[in-house]
Amino acid sequence: MSARIRVLAGMVALVVASCSAGLASPVASPTTATPASTSAPATSTIPPATSTTTAPDLVLVLDETERLALRGGVTLRIESDGQPMGSLSDAEPRVSLAGTGGGAGDLVFTYIGADGAAGDVSWTQHAAPGVAELVVVQPWREAGASSGDVVLAWQRNRSSLAEATAEVAGLPLTAVSPLWWNINDEAELTGRADPDYVAAMQGLGLLVWPAVQGLHADGLHVLLNDPELRRSTIAELSDGTRASGADGFNIDLEGFRDEDGEAFSVFVEELAAAVHEWGGTVSYDLVPRSDTWDVTPPELAYWSTAPQRRRLAAAVDYTVLMTYDQHNRYRPAGPVAAPAWVEEMVIYQLRYSDPHEIVLGLPAYGRLWDPEELDAPRALGFGALRELGGERSPDPTFAVDRLDLDDGRFYWADHEVTPERVALGEAYGLSGVAVWRLGLDDSGLWEALR
């Protein structure tokens, strides 16, 4: 190797070592002055800063009626594409979904009961791009105020028209429902219309909504599943009511089995359509339930589980919620309708009905319990209850006083809590009350309704 080559190699080695040292540890440059560079400044390899835009939040707001239906520990689950997005409740009626204001797409809402289980009420709402706030409400709901003027009472067939009119005279009623027809366990329709009764009651300023009753699962099964029998029964009920001059119709068919739920909805839809055709008002009497309460024993649960609640509510003008019989021979012992229990039943039904479509059922009876025969309590009208007397003690479980008789029998003061039940219906915006029934009532009940 020549001397010149060795010098050049040494210079290259020195430069490489210096660069390696600079990459490994960026030490300060020496203070020795260096000549000014005449080359163009180096271009930065750091990309310029870019601005980012955060999508706005989507605010979900509960409709007021939907909020009423979420009392008592019930919540509304929110999902998108199968993923949980949060929940709404009476306590938290507004939530923000972060970054979804640019378009959250389809949101699925599902009622979650107080027991933590998902119920059968679920629907989808679309949140379009640019929407900042979405009112959460089931698509079938209709804005409407309670009429507040339905005060209905059922009436047994009386031996004379004079007796029937005397029973309602002076009462603060707006409508009366005579028990004209019955469907027996053979699926036979018995009873008849009474035009003279209609004329007399209308003469007192009352609407007349005659009722058909039926409590036999076997008979209802035959009727509901025989299209020809169903049509002929509907025609007889609707035509007879119209011919009598009555103002509407009341359907009091209870105790049909789960397997007959679909057929029963068809029956109500067809009967309601027939009555609506001639301008009549249709009401349906519904056995109450909630997430945690059903008719017992289990083999009779279909009394409250079989009705297709939303479908039935859509077919009729009023759903009469029969909020009584909380305790009976299957559920000893307690009051017929404690106010807190009544409220629980109302809250549940609000998932399926608007408030102004509900009429609150009021009992005019209580039960006398014998500790030796709790499976056979005796139903007594309010007037008879008031005459019993007894030693009173508050019952914090039901907020209805218990009274004990000297012979060991006892009862709850159902006759004294009617004002609380009426106030509850008013607080929820229901359209009125329906009393079961005339002949069991007393003056205290009517004073509460005045």
mmCIF file with all atom_site columns, C-alpha atoms in Angstrom, residues 20 66 83 174 324 352:
data_model
loop_
_atom_site.group_PDB
_atom_site.id
_atom_site.type_symbol
_atom_site.label_atom_id
_atom_site.label_alt_id
_atom_site.label_comp_id
_atom_site.label_asym_id
_atom_site.label_entity_id
_atom_site.label_seq_id
_atom_site.pdbx_PDB_ins_code
_atom_site.Cartn_x
_atom_site.Cartn_y
_atom_site.Cartn_z
_atom_site.occupancy
_atom_site.B_iso_or_equiv
_atom_site.pdbx_formal_charge
_atom_site.auth_seq_id
_atom_site.auth_comp_id
_atom_site.auth_asym_id
_atom_site.auth_atom_id
_atom_site.pdbx_PDB_model_num
ATOM 1 C CA . SER A 1 20  ? -20.492  6.703  14.986 1.00 0.00 ? 20  SER A CA 1
ATOM 2 C CA . GLU A 1 66  ? -91.053  6.013  28.751 1.00 0.00 ? 66  GLU A CA 1
ATOM 3 C CA . GLN A 1 83  ? -72.275  -3.860 21.799 1.00 0.00 ? 83  GLN A CA 1
ATOM 4 C CA . THR A 1 174 ? -119.769 8.328  33.953 1.00 0.00 ? 174 THR A CA 1
ATOM 5 C CA . TYR A 1 324 ? -106.855 -6.123 42.725 1.00 0.00 ? 324 TYR A CA 1
ATOM 6 C CA . TYR A 1 352 ? -97.364  -1.451 26.551 1.00 0.00 ? 352 TYR A CA 1
#
